[in-house]
């Protein structure tokens, strides 16, 4: 009788399962550690004349920028964005970044397909979302970032560099006014929308956590390094 060696597939699957379990258990811990490690401080003279808000959703943060002269100038070369900023009642600009398939799904998170979620976790192209809002009610008590002129200029430059084209995608939005643009960089578990938020904050020259993949990473970093704002 001929004896065949055991196939290694079972061992490989077991190792894969163990690896996934370790990742699931370690990821939240790493997200805390990444938020605790400070990075990005650039000292600037001058008063912090610009206030950027951080608005939290169920799984990520967006920026809310004042529609002042500096903000308008930063996006003036985007024709559709310029029209958006000139809408009646527009007082602030909302900007966010995320995975193409996941972020552009209109509806609730229950409408997101398993394919979109898997693609976002393993690697997807990215988009940047823009919308305008009116007055932000003070009772919302949003987290804020105070920036000097130089810091805000660096922040706007970093935001503008995220765009990968000047034409919005032909894609329905979450509101009647928002739009999606193709963006630079790829989205994955290690560079999430919240990681991008941290990158933009540090690009401005503000102290923030080095790696902020989850919403509580942003909250913790803000509490540690920007809570006085």
mmCIF file of N, CA and C in Angstrom, residues 104-187:
data_model
loop_
_atom_site.group_PDB
_atom_site.id
_atom_site.type_symbol
_atom_site.label_atom_id
_atom_site.label_comp_id
_atom_site.label_asym_id
_atom_site.label_seq_id
_atom_site.Cartn_x
_atom_site.Cartn_y
_atom_site.Cartn_z
ATOM 1 N N UNK A 104 -18.610 55.619 -0.703
ATOM 2 C CA UNK A 104 -19.590 56.148 -1.653
ATOM 3 C C UNK A 104 -20.902 55.380 -1.644
ATOM 4 N N UNK A 105 -21.059 54.399 -0.763
ATOM 5 C CA UNK A 105 -22.330 53.684 -0.663
ATOM 6 C C UNK A 105 -23.354 54.579 0.002
ATOM 7 N N UNK A 106 -24.406 54.913 -0.738
ATOM 8 C CA UNK A 106 -25.432 55.813 -0.221
ATOM 9 C C UNK A 106 -26.441 55.012 0.585
ATOM 10 N N UNK A 107 -26.784 55.510 1.766
ATOM 11 C CA UNK A 107 -27.737 54.829 2.630
ATOM 12 C C UNK A 107 -27.129 54.609 3.999
ATOM 13 N N UNK A 108 -27.509 53.532 4.650
ATOM 14 C CA UNK A 108 -26.980 53.204 5.964
ATOM 15 C C UNK A 108 -25.821 52.229 5.830
ATOM 16 N N UNK A 109 -25.137 51.962 6.943
ATOM 17 C CA UNK A 109 -24.051 50.991 6.902
ATOM 18 C C UNK A 109 -24.562 49.596 6.569
ATOM 19 N N UNK A 110 -25.856 49.354 6.783
ATOM 20 C CA UNK A 110 -26.432 48.079 6.391
ATOM 21 C C UNK A 110 -26.477 47.883 4.891
ATOM 22 N N UNK A 111 -26.351 48.985 4.133
ATOM 23 C CA UNK A 111 -26.363 48.897 2.673
ATOM 24 C C UNK A 111 -24.994 48.571 2.094
ATOM 25 N N UNK A 112 -23.955 48.649 2.923
ATOM 26 C CA UNK A 112 -22.600 48.361 2.441
ATOM 27 C C UNK A 112 -22.460 46.863 2.202
ATOM 28 N N UNK A 113 -21.982 46.504 1.023
ATOM 29 C CA UNK A 113 -21.839 45.090 0.684
ATOM 30 C C UNK A 113 -20.614 44.487 1.370
ATOM 31 N N UNK A 114 -20.640 43.161 1.491
ATOM 32 C CA UNK A 114 -19.486 42.466 2.061
ATOM 33 C C UNK A 114 -18.253 42.695 1.196
ATOM 34 N N UNK A 115 -18.455 42.763 -0.121
ATOM 35 C CA UNK A 115 -17.329 43.005 -1.026
ATOM 36 C C UNK A 115 -16.702 44.371 -0.753
ATOM 37 N N UNK A 116 -17.544 45.410 -0.572
ATOM 38 C CA UNK A 116 -17.019 46.746 -0.299
ATOM 39 C C UNK A 116 -16.257 46.789 1.015
ATOM 40 N N UNK A 117 -16.779 46.092 2.031
ATOM 41 C CA UNK A 117 -16.106 46.058 3.326
ATOM 42 C C UNK A 117 -14.771 45.328 3.226
ATOM 43 N N UNK A 118 -14.746 44.211 2.507
ATOM 44 C CA UNK A 118 -13.518 43.442 2.353
ATOM 45 C C UNK A 118 -12.482 44.219 1.552
ATOM 46 N N UNK A 119 -12.935 44.877 0.486
ATOM 47 C CA UNK A 119 -12.024 45.676 -0.328
ATOM 48 C C UNK A 119 -11.434 46.816 0.482
ATOM 49 N N UNK A 120 -12.275 47.455 1.307
ATOM 50 C CA UNK A 120 -11.776 48.533 2.148
ATOM 51 C C UNK A 120 -10.732 48.057 3.139
ATOM 52 N N UNK A 121 -10.942 46.852 3.690
ATOM 53 C CA UNK A 121 -10.001 46.328 4.681
ATOM 54 C C UNK A 121 -8.677 45.936 4.056
ATOM 55 N N UNK A 122 -8.718 45.389 2.850
ATOM 56 C CA UNK A 122 -7.512 44.840 2.234
ATOM 57 C C UNK A 122 -6.836 45.809 1.275
ATOM 58 N N UNK A 123 -7.560 46.821 0.808
ATOM 59 C CA UNK A 123 -6.956 47.803 -0.090
ATOM 60 C C UNK A 123 -7.915 48.274 -1.153
ATOM 61 N N UNK A 124 -8.235 49.553 -1.145
ATOM 62 C CA UNK A 124 -9.159 50.131 -2.121
ATOM 63 C C UNK A 124 -8.649 51.512 -2.498
ATOM 64 N N UNK A 125 -9.032 51.969 -3.677
ATOM 65 C CA UNK A 125 -8.747 53.350 -4.044
ATOM 66 C C UNK A 125 -9.529 54.275 -3.111
ATOM 67 N N UNK A 126 -9.141 55.522 -3.050
ATOM 68 C CA UNK A 126 -9.737 56.434 -2.081
ATOM 69 C C UNK A 126 -10.446 57.592 -2.765
ATOM 70 N N UNK A 127 -11.346 58.196 -2.010
ATOM 71 C CA UNK A 127 -12.077 59.369 -2.467
ATOM 72 C C UNK A 127 -12.074 60.396 -1.343
ATOM 73 N N UNK A 128 -12.291 61.635 -1.726
ATOM 74 C CA UNK A 128 -12.438 62.706 -0.744
ATOM 75 C C UNK A 128 -13.809 63.328 -0.942
ATOM 76 N N UNK A 129 -14.492 63.552 0.154
ATOM 77 C CA UNK A 129 -15.869 64.068 0.108
ATOM 78 C C UNK A 129 -15.892 65.509 0.581
ATOM 79 N N UNK A 130 -16.672 66.335 -0.134
ATOM 80 C CA UNK A 130 -16.835 67.727 0.240
ATOM 81 C C UNK A 130 -18.324 68.042 0.334
ATOM 82 N N UNK A 131 -18.662 68.888 1.282
ATOM 83 C CA UNK A 131 -20.027 69.387 1.403
ATOM 84 C C UNK A 131 -19.968 70.709 2.151
ATOM 85 N N UNK A 132 -21.029 71.466 2.066
ATOM 86 C CA UNK A 132 -21.107 72.718 2.803
ATOM 87 C C UNK A 132 -22.207 72.610 3.848
ATOM 88 N N UNK A 133 -21.990 73.267 4.961
ATOM 89 C CA UNK A 133 -22.976 73.317 6.034
ATOM 90 C C UNK A 133 -23.091 74.760 6.497
ATOM 91 N N UNK A 134 -24.189 75.045 7.173
ATOM 92 C CA UNK A 134 -24.401 76.390 7.699
ATOM 93 C C UNK A 134 -23.736 76.548 9.056
ATOM 94 N N UNK A 135 -24.407 77.256 9.938
ATOM 95 C CA UNK A 135 -23.874 77.462 11.279
ATOM 96 C C UNK A 135 -23.840 76.145 12.044
ATOM 97 N N UNK A 136 -22.733 75.888 12.708
ATOM 98 C CA UNK A 136 -22.621 74.687 13.539
ATOM 99 C C UNK A 136 -23.150 75.019 14.926
ATOM 100 N N UNK A 137 -24.227 74.366 15.364
ATOM 101 C CA UNK A 137 -24.797 74.675 16.681
ATOM 102 C C UNK A 137 -23.784 74.451 17.796
ATOM 103 N N UNK A 138 -23.605 75.410 18.688
ATOM 104 C CA UNK A 138 -22.609 75.263 19.761
ATOM 105 C C UNK A 138 -22.925 74.107 20.696
ATOM 106 N N UNK A 139 -24.191 73.727 20.794
ATOM 107 C CA UNK A 139 -24.540 72.634 21.702
ATOM 108 C C UNK A 139 -24.000 71.290 21.230
ATOM 109 N N UNK A 140 -23.540 71.204 19.972
ATOM 110 C CA UNK A 140 -22.912 69.969 19.520
ATOM 111 C C UNK A 140 -21.589 69.707 20.234
ATOM 112 N N UNK A 141 -20.942 70.777 20.703
ATOM 113 C CA UNK A 141 -19.703 70.676 21.477
ATOM 114 C C UNK A 141 -18.667 69.791 20.771
ATOM 115 N N UNK A 142 -18.377 70.146 19.522
ATOM 116 C CA UNK A 142 -17.430 69.361 18.732
ATOM 117 C C UNK A 142 -15.990 69.626 19.171
ATOM 118 N N UNK A 143 -15.145 68.638 18.974
ATOM 119 C CA UNK A 143 -13.720 68.830 19.199
ATOM 120 C C UNK A 143 -13.191 69.835 18.174
ATOM 121 N N UNK A 144 -12.204 70.621 18.573
ATOM 122 C CA UNK A 144 -11.692 71.656 17.685
ATOM 123 C C UNK A 144 -10.178 71.686 17.674
ATOM 124 N N UNK A 145 -9.648 72.266 16.597
ATOM 125 C CA UNK A 145 -8.211 72.464 16.427
ATOM 126 C C UNK A 145 -7.979 73.938 16.143
ATOM 127 N N UNK A 146 -7.186 74.595 16.954
ATOM 128 C CA UNK A 146 -6.861 76.005 16.753
ATOM 129 C C UNK A 146 -5.532 76.110 16.025
ATOM 130 N N UNK A 147 -5.495 76.901 14.946
ATOM 131 C CA UNK A 147 -4.298 76.996 14.108
ATOM 132 C C UNK A 147 -3.932 78.444 13.845
ATOM 133 N N UNK A 148 -2.640 78.685 13.802
ATOM 134 C CA UNK A 148 -2.139 79.977 13.354
ATOM 135 C C UNK A 148 -2.284 80.070 11.834
ATOM 136 N N UNK A 149 -1.986 81.232 11.281
ATOM 137 C CA UNK A 149 -2.041 81.394 9.826
ATOM 138 C C UNK A 149 -1.134 80.386 9.131
ATOM 139 N N UNK A 150 0.093 80.222 9.652
ATOM 140 C CA UNK A 150 1.052 79.302 9.030
ATOM 141 C C UNK A 150 0.574 77.859 9.144
ATOM 142 N N UNK A 151 0.044 77.484 10.291
ATOM 143 C CA UNK A 151 -0.459 76.126 10.477
ATOM 144 C C UNK A 151 -1.651 75.852 9.564
ATOM 145 N N UNK A 152 -2.543 76.810 9.473
ATOM 146 C CA UNK A 152 -3.720 76.616 8.617
ATOM 147 C C UNK A 152 -3.323 76.540 7.150
ATOM 148 N N UNK A 153 -2.336 77.315 6.756
ATOM 149 C CA UNK A 153 -1.852 77.253 5.375
ATOM 150 C C UNK A 153 -1.281 75.870 5.064
ATOM 151 N N UNK A 154 -0.501 75.306 5.990
ATOM 152 C CA UNK A 154 0.032 73.952 5.785
ATOM 153 C C UNK A 154 -1.097 72.925 5.759
ATOM 154 N N UNK A 155 -2.074 73.112 6.621
ATOM 155 C CA UNK A 155 -3.215 72.204 6.678
ATOM 156 C C UNK A 155 -3.979 72.214 5.349
ATOM 157 N N UNK A 156 -4.259 73.380 4.813
ATOM 158 C CA UNK A 156 -4.974 73.485 3.540
ATOM 159 C C UNK A 156 -4.152 72.896 2.393
ATOM 160 N N UNK A 157 -2.853 73.113 2.427
ATOM 161 C CA UNK A 157 -1.989 72.537 1.391
ATOM 162 C C UNK A 157 -2.053 71.015 1.420
ATOM 163 N N UNK A 158 -2.033 70.433 2.619
ATOM 164 C CA UNK A 158 -2.116 68.978 2.746
ATOM 165 C C UNK A 158 -3.467 68.456 2.261
ATOM 166 N N UNK A 159 -4.539 69.149 2.606
ATOM 167 C CA UNK A 159 -5.861 68.749 2.127
ATOM 168 C C UNK A 159 -5.935 68.794 0.614
ATOM 169 N N UNK A 160 -5.454 69.891 0.056
ATOM 170 C CA UNK A 160 -5.538 70.061 -1.409
ATOM 171 C C UNK A 160 -4.704 69.003 -2.116
ATOM 172 N N UNK A 161 -3.587 68.598 -1.528
ATOM 173 C CA UNK A 161 -2.738 67.577 -2.138
ATOM 174 C C UNK A 161 -3.393 66.209 -2.132
ATOM 175 N N UNK A 162 -4.443 66.035 -1.345
ATOM 176 C CA UNK A 162 -5.154 64.760 -1.290
ATOM 177 C C UNK A 162 -5.983 64.532 -2.547
ATOM 178 N N UNK A 163 -6.373 65.603 -3.221
ATOM 179 C CA UNK A 163 -7.201 65.470 -4.423
ATOM 180 C C UNK A 163 -6.369 64.914 -5.571
ATOM 181 N N UNK A 164 -6.969 64.003 -6.314
ATOM 182 C CA UNK A 164 -6.302 63.398 -7.467
ATOM 183 C C UNK A 164 -7.108 63.680 -8.733
ATOM 184 N N UNK A 165 -7.359 64.947 -8.980
ATOM 185 C CA UNK A 165 -8.165 65.361 -10.127
ATOM 186 C C UNK A 165 -9.083 66.488 -9.733
ATOM 187 N N UNK A 166 -9.555 67.237 -10.716
ATOM 188 C CA UNK A 166 -10.394 68.391 -10.419
ATOM 189 C C UNK A 166 -11.848 68.197 -10.843
ATOM 190 N N UNK A 167 -12.229 66.977 -11.177
ATOM 191 C CA UNK A 167 -13.598 66.689 -11.601
ATOM 192 C C UNK A 167 -14.248 65.713 -10.630
ATOM 193 N N UNK A 168 -15.413 66.053 -10.081
ATOM 194 C CA UNK A 168 -16.075 65.136 -9.143
ATOM 195 C C UNK A 168 -16.488 63.834 -9.833
ATOM 196 N N UNK A 169 -16.600 62.789 -9.037
ATOM 197 C CA UNK A 169 -17.075 61.510 -9.551
ATOM 198 C C UNK A 169 -18.567 61.581 -9.850
ATOM 199 N N UNK A 170 -18.982 60.833 -10.844
ATOM 200 C CA UNK A 170 -20.404 60.737 -11.162
ATOM 201 C C UNK A 170 -21.034 59.722 -10.226
ATOM 202 N N UNK A 171 -21.248 60.171 -8.996
ATOM 203 C CA UNK A 171 -21.685 59.262 -7.951
ATOM 204 C C UNK A 171 -22.653 60.003 -7.035
ATOM 205 N N UNK A 172 -23.777 59.396 -6.685
ATOM 206 C CA UNK A 172 -24.699 60.075 -5.760
ATOM 207 C C UNK A 172 -24.062 60.260 -4.407
ATOM 208 N N UNK A 173 -24.441 61.326 -3.724
ATOM 209 C CA UNK A 173 -23.886 61.618 -2.418
ATOM 210 C C UNK A 173 -24.881 61.341 -1.300
ATOM 211 N N UNK A 174 -24.497 61.706 -0.090
ATOM 212 C CA UNK A 174 -25.362 61.507 1.067
ATOM 213 C C UNK A 174 -26.365 62.636 1.219
ATOM 214 N N UNK A 175 -26.046 63.801 0.635
ATOM 215 C CA UNK A 175 -26.942 64.953 0.675
ATOM 216 C C UNK A 175 -27.166 65.434 -0.751
ATOM 217 N N UNK A 176 -27.948 66.484 -0.884
ATOM 218 C CA UNK A 176 -28.211 67.036 -2.222
ATOM 219 C C UNK A 176 -27.071 67.916 -2.708
ATOM 220 N N UNK A 177 -26.102 68.197 -1.850
ATOM 221 C CA UNK A 177 -25.036 69.130 -2.234
ATOM 222 C C UNK A 177 -23.642 68.525 -2.223
ATOM 223 N N UNK A 178 -23.432 67.387 -1.554
ATOM 224 C CA UNK A 178 -22.063 66.889 -1.419
ATOM 225 C C UNK A 178 -21.566 66.264 -2.710
ATOM 226 N N UNK A 179 -20.255 66.084 -2.796
ATOM 227 C CA UNK A 179 -19.626 65.499 -3.973
ATOM 228 C C UNK A 179 -18.366 64.749 -3.564
ATOM 229 N N UNK A 180 -18.012 63.755 -4.374
ATOM 230 C CA UNK A 180 -16.808 62.960 -4.154
ATOM 231 C C UNK A 180 -15.800 63.240 -5.260
ATOM 232 N N UNK A 181 -14.537 63.374 -4.867
ATOM 233 C CA UNK A 181 -13.436 63.521 -5.809
ATOM 234 C C UNK A 181 -12.498 62.324 -5.672
ATOM 235 N N UNK A 182 -11.869 61.899 -6.769
ATOM 236 C CA UNK A 182 -10.813 60.888 -6.620
ATOM 237 C C UNK A 182 -9.684 61.440 -5.771
ATOM 238 N N UNK A 183 -9.107 60.590 -4.941
ATOM 239 C CA UNK A 183 -8.088 61.046 -3.994
ATOM 240 C C UNK A 183 -6.806 60.249 -4.155
ATOM 241 N N UNK A 184 -5.750 60.768 -3.575
ATOM 242 C CA UNK A 184 -4.453 60.082 -3.589
ATOM 243 C C UNK A 184 -4.397 59.066 -2.451
ATOM 244 N N UNK A 185 -3.571 58.070 -2.621
ATOM 245 C CA UNK A 185 -3.374 57.072 -1.578
ATOM 246 C C UNK A 185 -4.442 55.997 -1.594
ATOM 247 N N UNK A 186 -4.120 54.861 -1.013
ATOM 248 C CA UNK A 186 -5.057 53.749 -0.933
ATOM 249 C C UNK A 186 -5.499 53.544 0.511
ATOM 250 N N UNK A 187 -6.731 53.140 0.630
ATOM 251 C CA UNK A 187 -7.328 52.866 1.933
ATOM 252 C C UNK A 187 -7.123 51.399 2.292
#
